[in-house]
Amino acid sequence: MDARRILVTGATGFLGSRTVEHLAKMEGVCVVATGRTMKPHNEVKASNVTYSLGDLADAEVVDRLVKGVDAIVHAAALSSPWGRKDAFWNANVEPTRLLLEAAARHGVKRFVFVSTPSMYFEMKPQLGITEDHPLPRPINQYAASKREAERLVTSSKIPHVVLRPRALIGRGDTVILPRVLRAHAEGRLRQMGSGKNKVDMTPVANVVDAIVLGLNAEGEALNQVYNISNGEPVALWPMLNGVLKKLSLAPISKSVPLPVVLAVARAMEWHARLFNGHREPALTVYGVGTLAMDFSMDITKARERLGYVPRQSVEEALDEFVAWHVNRNT
């Protein structure tokens, strides 16, 4: 039997590289890994993995990548709380459209799309959100672009699974916890709000499991959107202090009332738009909301239809990150 060929986009990033790493260990699988630039620490060296870098906004590049593959895991994205609409559409919407068109031409049998729960976000506490939750006006261009990309996927005729994973953590994280550690090192880290807010955090290993389930889904599990998290929201600020303690760093000692930090964020956004060339400000309203508001999702649908079971705890993923971070910086 011929090996199943799987294209993984965003393969040089956090989630993409962990996905390639996992798929490379599976029997009967060959991986075509693509990204814009190679990041040596994320490269997976295996005989069944081939890297083919390129721009997913280029139709010829996309056609070359898709030709001959059986399934696509589309994890590539411009993920940022700030930026211009054209940048997000060129990075998140156009590549999705080109991949779907190429997939239709070449008879791809499965499309797993990594989306985002950012499209649920409102500036208020949100707990137990289900996939059929009414979507509000997008909080930023990232959420808007991913919502449009989702629409393209769900309206296509290609068998698909859409995943909305929340706040990925674990070995290889270069986004969430490293940003917190940088702010701490620069003396900028402050608790925002009461410090009692609970949020979903998701070990990247569990998201990879969901991707594999999506690749193998059949029947009623197909052509669905799934929330992916650990299903057990954690108190954010005690968790962050726990990470600092594991790294022998001082705990967060200062706090800012939510109305004050929101006012500062709105002023910074206003200044960035009018006077700072639209560069990302140090604080955004969305960023404040994610750090100060309750946010969790219901994963019942993923459990029951997809067979998703979180196998790694948040604490285990944090330990994994700490060990990786220490090793990388020594």
mmCIF file of C-alpha atoms in Angstrom:
data_model
loop_
_atom_site.group_PDB
_atom_site.id
_atom_site.type_symbol
_atom_site.label_atom_id
_atom_site.label_comp_id
_atom_site.label_asym_id
_atom_site.label_seq_id
_atom_site.Cartn_x
_atom_site.Cartn_y
_atom_site.Cartn_z
ATOM 1 C CA MET A 1 0.000 0.000 0.000
ATOM 2 C CA ASP A 2 1.292 3.452 -0.925
ATOM 3 C CA ALA A 3 2.090 5.805 1.935
ATOM 4 C CA ARG A 4 -0.455 8.499 2.721
ATOM 5 C CA ARG A 5 1.006 11.854 1.699
ATOM 6 C CA ILE A 6 0.079 14.742 3.996
ATOM 7 C CA LEU A 7 0.885 18.397 3.349
ATOM 8 C CA VAL A 8 1.434 20.450 6.507
ATOM 9 C CA THR A 9 1.481 24.235 6.117
ATOM 10 C CA GLY A 10 3.065 26.409 8.783
ATOM 11 C CA ALA A 11 5.399 23.462 9.345
ATOM 12 C CA THR A 12 8.253 25.637 10.581
ATOM 13 C CA GLY A 13 6.137 27.196 13.339
ATOM 14 C CA PHE A 14 5.140 25.982 16.805
ATOM 15 C CA LEU A 15 2.049 23.878 16.078
ATOM 16 C CA GLY A 16 3.136 22.951 12.560
ATOM 17 C CA SER A 17 6.515 21.578 13.610
ATOM 18 C CA ARG A 18 4.997 19.542 16.440
ATOM 19 C CA THR A 19 2.444 18.171 13.944
ATOM 20 C CA VAL A 20 5.181 17.165 11.503
ATOM 21 C CA GLU A 21 7.149 15.586 14.362
ATOM 22 C CA HIS A 22 4.145 13.452 15.323
ATOM 23 C CA LEU A 23 3.169 12.457 11.778
ATOM 24 C CA ALA A 24 6.767 11.478 11.015
ATOM 25 C CA LYS A 25 6.497 8.736 13.656
ATOM 26 C CA MET A 26 3.368 7.223 12.135
ATOM 27 C CA GLU A 27 3.592 4.198 9.866
ATOM 28 C CA GLY A 28 2.451 4.614 6.275
ATOM 29 C CA VAL A 29 2.726 8.401 6.273
ATOM 30 C CA CYS A 30 4.904 10.747 4.209
ATOM 31 C CA VAL A 31 4.912 14.442 5.095
ATOM 32 C CA VAL A 32 5.396 17.405 2.788
ATOM 33 C CA ALA A 33 6.269 20.253 5.154
ATOM 34 C CA THR A 34 6.064 23.848 4.029
ATOM 35 C CA GLY A 35 6.640 27.301 5.483
ATOM 36 C CA ARG A 36 8.053 30.643 4.422
ATOM 37 C CA THR A 37 11.464 30.226 6.044
ATOM 38 C CA MET A 38 13.263 27.358 7.735
ATOM 39 C CA LYS A 39 13.733 27.597 11.487
ATOM 40 C CA PRO A 40 16.492 25.116 12.376
ATOM 41 C CA HIS A 41 15.196 24.449 15.905
ATOM 42 C CA ASN A 42 11.838 23.416 14.405
ATOM 43 C CA GLU A 43 13.182 21.195 11.629
ATOM 44 C CA VAL A 44 12.126 17.554 11.828
ATOM 45 C CA LYS A 45 14.764 15.274 10.361
ATOM 46 C CA ALA A 46 13.169 12.038 9.220
ATOM 47 C CA SER A 47 13.282 9.966 6.053
ATOM 48 C CA ASN A 48 9.543 10.417 5.480
ATOM 49 C CA VAL A 49 9.586 14.238 5.799
ATOM 50 C CA THR A 50 10.359 16.550 2.875
ATOM 51 C CA TYR A 51 10.564 20.322 3.253
ATOM 52 C CA SER A 52 9.411 22.476 0.374
ATOM 53 C CA LEU A 53 9.364 26.150 1.326
ATOM 54 C CA GLY A 54 7.302 28.744 -0.475
ATOM 55 C CA ASP A 55 4.740 31.526 -0.387
ATOM 56 C CA LEU A 56 1.195 30.205 -0.009
ATOM 57 C CA ALA A 57 -0.154 33.359 -1.652
ATOM 58 C CA ASP A 58 1.506 32.189 -4.904
ATOM 59 C CA ALA A 59 -0.875 29.983 -6.914
ATOM 60 C CA GLU A 60 1.935 28.122 -8.708
ATOM 61 C CA VAL A 61 3.682 27.308 -5.420
ATOM 62 C CA VAL A 62 0.429 26.067 -3.908
ATOM 63 C CA ASP A 63 -0.379 23.894 -6.918
ATOM 64 C CA ARG A 64 3.085 22.311 -6.782
ATOM 65 C CA LEU A 65 2.719 21.591 -3.055
ATOM 66 C CA VAL A 66 -0.765 20.110 -3.302
ATOM 67 C CA LYS A 67 -0.231 17.922 -6.361
ATOM 68 C CA GLY A 68 0.075 14.315 -5.258
ATOM 69 C CA VAL A 69 -0.982 14.722 -1.616
ATOM 70 C CA ASP A 70 -3.904 12.909 -0.022
ATOM 71 C CA ALA A 71 -4.612 15.321 2.843
ATOM 72 C CA ILE A 72 -3.790 18.858 3.935
ATOM 73 C CA VAL A 73 -3.251 20.225 7.438
ATOM 74 C CA HIS A 74 -3.458 23.999 7.074
ATOM 75 C CA ALA A 75 -1.802 25.447 10.178
ATOM 76 C CA ALA A 76 -0.074 28.440 8.574
ATOM 77 C CA ALA A 77 -1.375 31.846 9.620
ATOM 78 C CA LEU A 78 -0.493 35.396 10.453
ATOM 79 C CA SER A 79 -1.477 35.458 14.114
ATOM 80 C CA SER A 80 -1.306 38.843 15.793
ATOM 81 C CA PRO A 81 -3.632 41.107 17.804
ATOM 82 C CA TRP A 82 -2.742 44.034 15.559
ATOM 83 C CA GLY A 83 -2.150 44.782 11.902
ATOM 84 C CA ARG A 84 -3.625 45.952 8.614
ATOM 85 C CA LYS A 85 -6.480 44.148 6.908
ATOM 86 C CA ASP A 86 -4.558 43.487 3.675
ATOM 87 C CA ALA A 87 -1.737 41.744 5.561
ATOM 88 C CA PHE A 88 -4.154 39.336 7.270
ATOM 89 C CA TRP A 89 -6.165 38.685 4.112
ATOM 90 C CA ASN A 90 -2.991 37.987 2.108
ATOM 91 C CA ALA A 91 -1.694 35.614 4.809
ATOM 92 C CA ASN A 92 -4.865 33.925 6.055
ATOM 93 C CA VAL A 93 -7.617 34.153 3.441
ATOM 94 C CA GLU A 94 -5.887 34.018 0.050
ATOM 95 C CA PRO A 95 -3.699 30.970 0.891
ATOM 96 C CA THR A 96 -6.766 29.114 2.176
ATOM 97 C CA ARG A 97 -8.615 29.863 -1.060
ATOM 98 C CA LEU A 98 -5.674 28.732 -3.203
ATOM 99 C CA LEU A 99 -5.182 25.553 -1.165
ATOM 100 C CA LEU A 100 -8.867 24.639 -1.462
ATOM 101 C CA GLU A 101 -8.875 25.274 -5.212
ATOM 102 C CA ALA A 102 -5.743 23.167 -5.689
ATOM 103 C CA ALA A 103 -7.175 20.467 -3.416
ATOM 104 C CA ALA A 104 -10.289 20.278 -5.580
ATOM 105 C CA ARG A 105 -8.222 20.032 -8.774
ATOM 106 C CA HIS A 106 -5.966 17.290 -7.435
ATOM 107 C CA GLY A 107 -8.548 15.200 -5.598
ATOM 108 C CA VAL A 108 -7.383 15.808 -2.029
ATOM 109 C CA LYS A 109 -9.475 13.686 0.300
ATOM 110 C CA ARG A 110 -9.166 15.606 3.579
ATOM 111 C CA PHE A 111 -8.609 19.219 4.666
ATOM 112 C CA VAL A 112 -7.919 19.940 8.355
ATOM 113 C CA PHE A 113 -8.039 23.656 9.033
ATOM 114 C CA VAL A 114 -6.567 25.191 12.186
ATOM 115 C CA SER A 115 -8.778 28.158 13.008
ATOM 116 C CA THR A 116 -9.109 30.236 16.185
ATOM 117 C CA PRO A 117 -11.570 30.879 19.024
ATOM 118 C CA SER A 118 -10.628 34.563 18.766
ATOM 119 C CA MET A 119 -13.738 34.968 16.648
ATOM 120 C CA TYR A 120 -15.858 34.321 19.780
ATOM 121 C CA PHE A 121 -14.174 37.112 21.714
ATOM 122 C CA GLU A 122 -16.156 39.912 23.314
ATOM 123 C CA MET A 123 -14.988 42.268 26.014
ATOM 124 C CA LYS A 124 -16.834 40.419 28.754
ATOM 125 C CA PRO A 125 -16.479 37.153 30.719
ATOM 126 C CA GLN A 126 -17.240 34.133 28.508
ATOM 127 C CA LEU A 127 -17.433 30.616 29.921
ATOM 128 C CA GLY A 128 -18.509 27.334 28.304
ATOM 129 C CA ILE A 129 -18.774 28.668 24.755
ATOM 130 C CA THR A 130 -20.119 26.115 22.273
ATOM 131 C CA GLU A 131 -19.418 25.957 18.541
ATOM 132 C CA ASP A 132 -22.873 27.334 17.705
ATOM 133 C CA HIS A 133 -22.312 30.444 19.838
ATOM 134 C CA PRO A 134 -23.381 33.522 17.817
ATOM 135 C CA LEU A 135 -20.254 35.153 16.460
ATOM 136 C CA PRO A 136 -19.918 38.838 17.368
ATOM 137 C CA ARG A 137 -18.306 41.528 15.276
ATOM 138 C CA PRO A 138 -14.624 40.474 14.999
ATOM 139 C CA ILE A 139 -12.431 42.075 17.643
ATOM 140 C CA ASN A 140 -9.542 42.513 15.190
ATOM 141 C CA GLN A 141 -8.426 41.761 11.648
ATOM 142 C CA TYR A 142 -6.905 38.438 12.673
ATOM 143 C CA ALA A 143 -10.272 37.165 13.916
ATOM 144 C CA ALA A 144 -12.023 38.573 10.850
ATOM 145 C CA SER A 145 -9.605 36.928 8.423
ATOM 146 C CA LYS A 146 -9.785 33.538 10.125
ATOM 147 C CA ARG A 147 -13.580 33.747 10.127
ATOM 148 C CA GLU A 148 -13.543 34.347 6.382
ATOM 149 C CA ALA A 149 -11.044 31.512 5.858
ATOM 150 C CA GLU A 150 -13.329 29.214 7.871
ATOM 151 C CA ARG A 151 -16.222 30.198 5.633
ATOM 152 C CA LEU A 152 -14.220 29.171 2.570
ATOM 153 C CA VAL A 153 -13.400 25.790 4.109
ATOM 154 C CA THR A 154 -16.907 24.981 5.342
ATOM 155 C CA SER A 155 -18.497 25.986 2.026
ATOM 156 C CA SER A 156 -16.121 23.798 0.010
ATOM 157 C CA LYS A 157 -16.967 20.279 -1.175
ATOM 158 C CA ILE A 158 -13.730 18.826 0.205
ATOM 159 C CA PRO A 159 -14.210 16.618 3.303
ATOM 160 C CA HIS A 160 -12.945 18.813 6.112
ATOM 161 C CA VAL A 161 -12.534 19.337 9.826
ATOM 162 C CA VAL A 162 -12.140 22.792 11.388
ATOM 163 C CA LEU A 163 -10.404 23.104 14.758
ATOM 164 C CA ARG A 164 -10.515 26.114 17.072
ATOM 165 C CA PRO A 165 -7.706 25.500 19.599
ATOM 166 C CA ARG A 166 -7.224 27.962 22.458
ATOM 167 C CA ALA A 167 -3.895 29.295 23.849
ATOM 168 C CA LEU A 168 -1.306 26.682 22.897
ATOM 169 C CA ILE A 169 1.482 25.919 25.376
ATOM 170 C CA GLY A 170 4.307 23.399 25.636
ATOM 171 C CA ARG A 171 7.708 22.644 24.169
ATOM 172 C CA GLY A 172 8.476 24.970 21.302
ATOM 173 C CA ASP A 173 6.167 27.819 22.371
ATOM 174 C CA THR A 174 7.679 31.056 21.082
ATOM 175 C CA VAL A 175 4.555 33.164 21.520
ATOM 176 C CA ILE A 176 2.479 33.079 24.714
ATOM 177 C CA LEU A 177 4.847 32.295 27.584
ATOM 178 C CA PRO A 178 7.934 33.877 25.966
ATOM 179 C CA ARG A 179 6.000 37.157 25.669
ATOM 180 C CA VAL A 180 5.137 36.963 29.351
ATOM 181 C CA LEU A 181 8.768 36.265 30.249
ATOM 182 C CA ARG A 182 10.008 39.176 28.124
ATOM 183 C CA ALA A 183 7.562 41.549 29.812
ATOM 184 C CA HIS A 184 8.707 40.251 33.196
ATOM 185 C CA ALA A 185 12.388 40.710 32.310
ATOM 186 C CA GLU A 186 11.709 44.284 31.178
ATOM 187 C CA GLY A 187 9.765 45.097 34.333
ATOM 188 C CA ARG A 188 6.516 45.604 32.408
ATOM 189 C CA LEU A 189 4.494 42.644 33.661
ATOM 190 C CA ARG A 190 1.462 43.662 35.723
ATOM 191 C CA GLN A 191 -1.557 41.691 36.814
ATOM 192 C CA MET A 192 -4.546 43.094 34.928
ATOM 193 C CA GLY A 193 -7.843 43.209 36.761
ATOM 194 C CA SER A 194 -8.762 41.105 39.792
ATOM 195 C CA GLY A 195 -6.409 38.235 38.953
ATOM 196 C CA LYS A 196 -9.260 35.745 39.473
ATOM 197 C CA ASN A 197 -10.094 35.171 35.813
ATOM 198 C CA LYS A 198 -10.074 31.605 34.526
ATOM 199 C CA VAL A 199 -9.079 30.737 30.967
ATOM 200 C CA ASP A 200 -8.574 27.752 28.708
ATOM 201 C CA MET A 201 -4.983 26.750 28.018
ATOM 202 C CA THR A 202 -4.236 23.883 25.645
ATOM 203 C CA PRO A 203 -1.103 21.717 25.506
ATOM 204 C CA VAL A 204 0.130 21.675 21.921
ATOM 205 C CA ALA A 205 0.400 17.871 22.092
ATOM 206 C CA ASN A 206 -3.372 17.697 22.556
ATOM 207 C CA VAL A 207 -3.976 19.919 19.538
ATOM 208 C CA VAL A 208 -1.754 17.616 17.473
ATOM 209 C CA ASP A 209 -3.910 14.699 18.658
ATOM 210 C CA ALA A 210 -7.002 16.591 17.447
ATOM 211 C CA ILE A 211 -5.361 17.174 14.062
ATOM 212 C CA VAL A 212 -4.666 13.446 13.673
ATOM 213 C CA LEU A 213 -8.261 12.693 14.643
ATOM 214 C CA GLY A 214 -9.365 15.185 11.995
ATOM 215 C CA LEU A 215 -7.221 13.475 9.371
ATOM 216 C CA ASN A 216 -8.862 10.144 10.189
ATOM 217 C CA ALA A 217 -12.419 11.351 10.849
ATOM 218 C CA GLU A 218 -15.302 9.633 9.103
ATOM 219 C CA GLY A 219 -19.085 9.882 8.964
ATOM 220 C CA GLU A 220 -20.713 12.446 11.241
ATOM 221 C CA ALA A 221 -17.320 13.590 12.529
ATOM 222 C CA LEU A 222 -16.563 15.138 9.134
ATOM 223 C CA ASN A 223 -17.464 18.623 7.901
ATOM 224 C CA GLN A 224 -17.678 19.956 11.441
ATOM 225 C CA VAL A 225 -16.165 22.756 13.544
ATOM 226 C CA TYR A 226 -14.664 21.778 16.897
ATOM 227 C CA ASN A 227 -13.535 23.687 19.971
ATOM 228 C CA ILE A 228 -10.225 22.296 21.222
ATOM 229 C CA SER A 229 -8.917 22.911 24.755
ATOM 230 C CA ASN A 230 -8.370 20.873 27.906
ATOM 231 C CA GLY A 231 -11.917 21.507 29.020
ATOM 232 C CA GLU A 232 -10.707 22.649 32.446
ATOM 233 C CA PRO A 233 -10.079 26.407 32.644
ATOM 234 C CA VAL A 234 -7.255 27.468 34.955
ATOM 235 C CA ALA A 235 -6.731 30.619 37.013
ATOM 236 C CA LEU A 236 -4.450 32.552 34.679
ATOM 237 C CA TRP A 237 -2.400 34.717 37.038
ATOM 238 C CA PRO A 238 -1.601 32.005 39.604
ATOM 239 C CA MET A 239 -0.592 29.823 36.651
ATOM 240 C CA LEU A 240 1.792 32.503 35.361
ATOM 241 C CA ASN A 241 3.264 32.938 38.816
ATOM 242 C CA GLY A 242 3.747 29.181 38.913
ATOM 243 C CA VAL A 243 5.801 29.356 35.707
ATOM 244 C CA LEU A 244 7.890 32.182 37.150
ATOM 245 C CA LYS A 245 8.510 30.122 40.277
ATOM 246 C CA LYS A 246 9.642 27.120 38.217
ATOM 247 C CA LEU A 247 12.157 29.441 36.539
ATOM 248 C CA SER A 248 13.302 30.920 39.893
ATOM 249 C CA LEU A 249 11.938 34.339 38.943
ATOM 250 C CA ALA A 250 10.181 36.827 41.197
ATOM 251 C CA PRO A 251 6.370 36.638 41.271
ATOM 252 C CA ILE A 252 4.191 39.326 39.750
ATOM 253 C CA SER A 253 3.957 41.958 42.458
ATOM 254 C CA LYS A 254 2.014 44.811 40.858
ATOM 255 C CA SER A 255 -1.514 45.021 39.502
ATOM 256 C CA VAL A 256 -3.543 47.495 37.475
ATOM 257 C CA PRO A 257 -7.355 47.896 37.700
ATOM 258 C CA LEU A 258 -9.082 46.737 34.524
ATOM 259 C CA PRO A 259 -10.724 50.114 33.673
ATOM 260 C CA VAL A 260 -7.329 51.818 33.899
ATOM 261 C CA VAL A 261 -5.454 49.337 31.709
ATOM 262 C CA LEU A 262 -8.280 49.319 29.149
ATOM 263 C CA ALA A 263 -8.168 53.109 28.925
ATOM 264 C CA VAL A 264 -4.405 52.953 28.389
ATOM 265 C CA ALA A 265 -4.791 50.270 25.703
ATOM 266 C CA ARG A 266 -7.409 52.296 23.825
ATOM 267 C CA ALA A 267 -5.176 55.376 23.955
ATOM 268 C CA MET A 268 -2.213 53.368 22.666
ATOM 269 C CA GLU A 269 -4.277 51.963 19.806
ATOM 270 C CA TRP A 270 -5.476 55.454 18.885
ATOM 271 C CA HIS A 271 -1.906 56.776 18.913
ATOM 272 C CA ALA A 272 -0.663 53.845 16.819
ATOM 273 C CA ARG A 273 -3.291 54.440 14.151
ATOM 274 C CA LEU A 274 -2.800 58.170 13.873
ATOM 275 C CA PHE A 275 0.834 58.853 14.709
ATOM 276 C CA ASN A 276 2.880 55.659 14.747
ATOM 277 C CA GLY A 277 2.503 54.223 11.265
ATOM 278 C CA HIS A 278 -0.021 51.649 12.499
ATOM 279 C CA ARG A 279 2.724 49.772 14.378
ATOM 280 C CA GLU A 280 1.493 47.398 17.051
ATOM 281 C CA PRO A 281 1.185 49.202 20.416
ATOM 282 C CA ALA A 282 2.526 47.698 23.628
ATOM 283 C CA LEU A 283 -1.054 47.142 24.784
ATOM 284 C CA THR A 284 -4.147 46.307 22.720
ATOM 285 C CA VAL A 285 -7.747 46.037 23.863
ATOM 286 C CA TYR A 286 -7.844 42.411 22.717
ATOM 287 C CA GLY A 287 -4.608 41.635 24.551
ATOM 288 C CA VAL A 288 -5.956 43.127 27.762
ATOM 289 C CA GLY A 289 -9.179 41.191 27.394
ATOM 290 C CA THR A 290 -7.399 37.851 27.003
ATOM 291 C CA LEU A 291 -5.374 38.523 30.161
ATOM 292 C CA ALA A 292 -8.146 39.928 32.339
ATOM 293 C CA MET A 293 -11.390 38.211 31.316
ATOM 294 C CA ASP A 294 -12.765 34.717 31.928
ATOM 295 C CA PHE A 295 -12.718 32.660 28.718
ATOM 296 C CA SER A 296 -13.456 28.961 28.261
ATOM 297 C CA MET A 297 -15.025 26.682 25.675
ATOM 298 C CA ASP A 298 -17.214 23.596 25.817
ATOM 299 C CA ILE A 299 -15.421 20.646 24.157
ATOM 300 C CA THR A 300 -18.312 18.164 24.384
ATOM 301 C CA LYS A 301 -18.731 18.059 20.604
ATOM 302 C CA ALA A 302 -15.038 17.257 20.057
ATOM 303 C CA ARG A 303 -15.190 14.525 22.697
ATOM 304 C CA GLU A 304 -18.360 12.900 21.364
ATOM 305 C CA ARG A 305 -17.958 13.201 17.582
ATOM 306 C CA LEU A 306 -14.214 13.434 17.020
ATOM 307 C CA GLY A 307 -13.170 11.174 19.888
ATOM 308 C CA TYR A 308 -10.935 13.869 21.327
ATOM 309 C CA VAL A 309 -9.582 13.247 24.825
ATOM 310 C CA PRO A 310 -6.991 15.656 26.304
ATOM 311 C CA ARG A 311 -4.098 13.386 27.300
ATOM 312 C CA GLN A 312 -1.633 15.984 28.588
ATOM 313 C CA SER A 313 -2.486 18.263 31.506
ATOM 314 C CA VAL A 314 -1.780 21.988 31.525
ATOM 315 C CA GLU A 315 0.734 21.479 34.344
ATOM 316 C CA GLU A 316 2.592 18.839 32.322
ATOM 317 C CA ALA A 317 2.709 21.159 29.316
ATOM 318 C CA LEU A 318 4.066 23.968 31.495
ATOM 319 C CA ASP A 319 6.791 21.674 32.832
ATOM 320 C CA GLU A 320 7.597 20.681 29.259
ATOM 321 C CA PHE A 321 7.906 24.338 28.266
ATOM 322 C CA VAL A 322 10.085 25.224 31.256
ATOM 323 C CA ALA A 323 12.520 22.371 30.554
ATOM 324 C CA TRP A 324 12.715 23.331 26.869
ATOM 325 C CA HIS A 325 13.097 27.050 27.660
ATOM 326 C CA VAL A 326 15.879 26.469 30.196
ATOM 327 C CA ASN A 327 17.753 24.139 27.835
ATOM 328 C CA ARG A 328 17.400 26.614 24.971
ATOM 329 C CA ASN A 329 18.780 29.497 27.022
ATOM 330 C CA THR A 330 21.754 27.761 28.660
#
